[in-house]
Amino acid sequence: MSTTRLPDGRNEPNNPNRCPVCGSRERTGAKFGFNPVRVTPTERLIHDVTHGCLDCDVTWTAWGHHLIVPNSPDDPHGEPSDEAMEALRLAIEASGELRIQIHPPADDPPDGA
């Protein structure tokens, strides 16, 4: 996946877990996603996920499939199962490329408004 320049000069990220504005990785997370599918008792496949950053208060949507894997004290990085990775691979293969769209802040109207 390539990185492209946005009209305001920011780089569009290829990792939806990293803030596309300030670059934070520590204080970002998914807000909601659509059409959850249970892959295993603890793993879900969802798509079109809106993320947010607590550092700069921006939100963005990653249009594509995402695998939700819970963290635990025994596995803080939440490594996905082989079954979940196969489900994600098949979902991506059947769809288009992941696309990330930054949403303008509520007090920053879109151009022409």
CSV table of C-alpha atoms in Angstrom, one decimal:
chain,number,residue,atom,x,y,z
A,1,MET,CA,0.0,0.0,0.0
A,2,SER,CA,1.4,3.4,-0.9
A,3,THR,CA,1.5,6.6,1.2
A,4,THR,CA,-0.1,9.6,-0.5
A,5,ARG,CA,-0.1,13.3,0.4
A,6,LEU,CA,-3.3,14.9,1.6
A,7,PRO,CA,-4.3,18.3,0.3
A,8,ASP,CA,-3.2,20.0,3.6
A,9,GLY,CA,0.3,18.4,3.4
A,10,ARG,CA,-0.2,15.5,5.9
A,11,ASN,CA,0.8,12.0,4.9
A,12,GLU,CA,-2.0,9.5,4.7
A,13,PRO,CA,-1.0,6.6,6.9
A,14,ASN,CA,-1.0,2.9,6.0
A,15,ASN,CA,-1.5,1.9,9.6
A,16,PRO,CA,-5.0,2.7,11.0
A,17,ASN,CA,-3.6,2.4,14.6
A,18,ARG,CA,-1.3,5.4,14.2
A,19,CYS,CA,-2.8,8.9,14.3
A,20,PRO,CA,-2.5,10.4,10.8
A,21,VAL,CA,-2.2,13.9,12.2
A,22,CYS,CA,0.2,13.8,15.2
A,23,GLY,CA,1.6,10.3,14.8
A,24,SER,CA,0.6,9.0,18.2
A,25,ARG,CA,0.4,5.2,18.6
A,26,GLU,CA,-0.1,5.1,22.4
A,27,ARG,CA,-3.3,7.0,22.8
A,28,THR,CA,-5.3,5.9,19.7
A,29,GLY,CA,-8.0,3.3,19.4
A,30,ALA,CA,-11.0,2.1,17.5
A,31,LYS,CA,-14.3,3.8,18.3
A,32,PHE,CA,-16.6,1.6,16.4
A,33,GLY,CA,-16.8,-0.7,13.4
A,34,PHE,CA,-19.4,-2.5,11.3
A,35,ASN,CA,-20.7,-6.0,10.7
A,36,PRO,CA,-18.7,-7.9,13.3
A,37,VAL,CA,-18.2,-11.6,12.5
A,38,ARG,CA,-17.1,-14.0,15.3
A,39,VAL,CA,-14.0,-15.9,14.1
A,40,THR,CA,-13.1,-17.5,17.4
A,41,PRO,CA,-14.6,-17.1,20.9
A,42,THR,CA,-12.4,-14.0,21.5
A,43,GLU,CA,-11.6,-12.7,18.0
A,44,ARG,CA,-13.8,-10.6,15.7
A,45,LEU,CA,-13.5,-9.5,12.1
A,46,ILE,CA,-15.1,-6.1,11.4
A,47,HIS,CA,-14.9,-3.5,8.7
A,48,ASP,CA,-15.0,0.3,8.2
A,49,VAL,CA,-13.7,1.2,11.6
A,50,THR,CA,-13.6,4.8,13.0
A,51,HIS,CA,-10.6,5.5,15.1
A,52,GLY,CA,-9.7,8.4,17.4
A,53,CYS,CA,-6.7,10.0,19.0
A,54,LEU,CA,-6.7,11.4,22.5
A,55,ASP,CA,-3.6,13.4,21.9
A,56,CYS,CA,-4.9,15.7,19.2
A,57,ASP,CA,-8.6,14.8,19.2
A,58,VAL,CA,-8.8,13.8,15.5
A,59,THR,CA,-10.9,11.0,14.2
A,60,TRP,CA,-10.4,8.9,11.0
A,61,THR,CA,-12.0,6.0,9.3
A,62,ALA,CA,-10.1,3.0,7.9
A,63,TRP,CA,-12.3,1.6,5.1
A,64,GLY,CA,-11.4,-2.0,5.0
A,65,HIS,CA,-11.3,-5.2,7.1
A,66,HIS,CA,-9.9,-5.3,10.6
A,67,LEU,CA,-9.2,-8.1,13.0
A,68,ILE,CA,-10.0,-7.4,16.7
A,69,VAL,CA,-7.8,-9.5,19.0
A,70,PRO,CA,-8.0,-9.0,22.8
A,71,ASN,CA,-4.8,-8.3,24.8
A,72,SER,CA,-4.3,-10.2,28.0
A,73,PRO,CA,-1.7,-10.2,30.8
A,74,ASP,CA,-0.2,-13.4,29.2
A,75,ASP,CA,-0.2,-11.9,25.6
A,76,PRO,CA,0.0,-8.0,25.8
A,77,HIS,CA,0.4,-7.8,22.0
A,78,GLY,CA,-2.7,-9.8,21.2
A,79,GLU,CA,-1.3,-12.2,18.7
A,80,PRO,CA,-4.0,-13.5,16.3
A,81,SER,CA,-4.8,-17.1,15.8
A,82,ASP,CA,-4.1,-18.8,12.6
A,83,GLU,CA,-7.8,-19.2,12.0
A,84,ALA,CA,-8.3,-15.4,12.5
A,85,MET,CA,-5.5,-14.6,10.1
A,86,GLU,CA,-6.9,-16.8,7.5
A,87,ALA,CA,-10.4,-15.2,7.9
A,88,LEU,CA,-8.8,-11.8,7.5
A,89,ARG,CA,-6.8,-12.9,4.5
A,90,LEU,CA,-9.9,-14.2,2.8
A,91,ALA,CA,-11.9,-11.0,3.6
A,92,ILE,CA,-9.1,-8.7,2.2
A,93,GLU,CA,-8.8,-10.9,-0.9
A,94,ALA,CA,-12.5,-10.5,-1.6
A,95,SER,CA,-12.5,-6.7,-1.1
A,96,GLY,CA,-10.5,-3.6,-2.1
A,97,GLU,CA,-7.5,-2.0,-0.6
A,98,LEU,CA,-7.6,-0.4,2.9
A,99,ARG,CA,-8.2,3.4,2.5
A,100,ILE,CA,-7.9,5.8,5.4
A,101,GLN,CA,-9.9,9.1,5.5
A,102,ILE,CA,-9.3,11.8,8.1
A,103,HIS,CA,-12.4,13.6,9.3
A,104,PRO,CA,-12.2,17.3,9.8
A,105,PRO,CA,-12.6,18.6,13.4
A,106,ALA,CA,-16.2,19.7,14.3
A,107,ASP,CA,-15.2,23.4,14.3
A,108,ASP,CA,-13.3,23.1,11.0
A,109,PRO,CA,-16.0,23.2,8.2
A,110,PRO,CA,-15.2,21.5,4.9
A,111,ASP,CA,-14.0,23.6,2.0
A,112,GLY,CA,-16.8,25.7,0.5
A,113,ALA,CA,-19.0,25.6,3.6
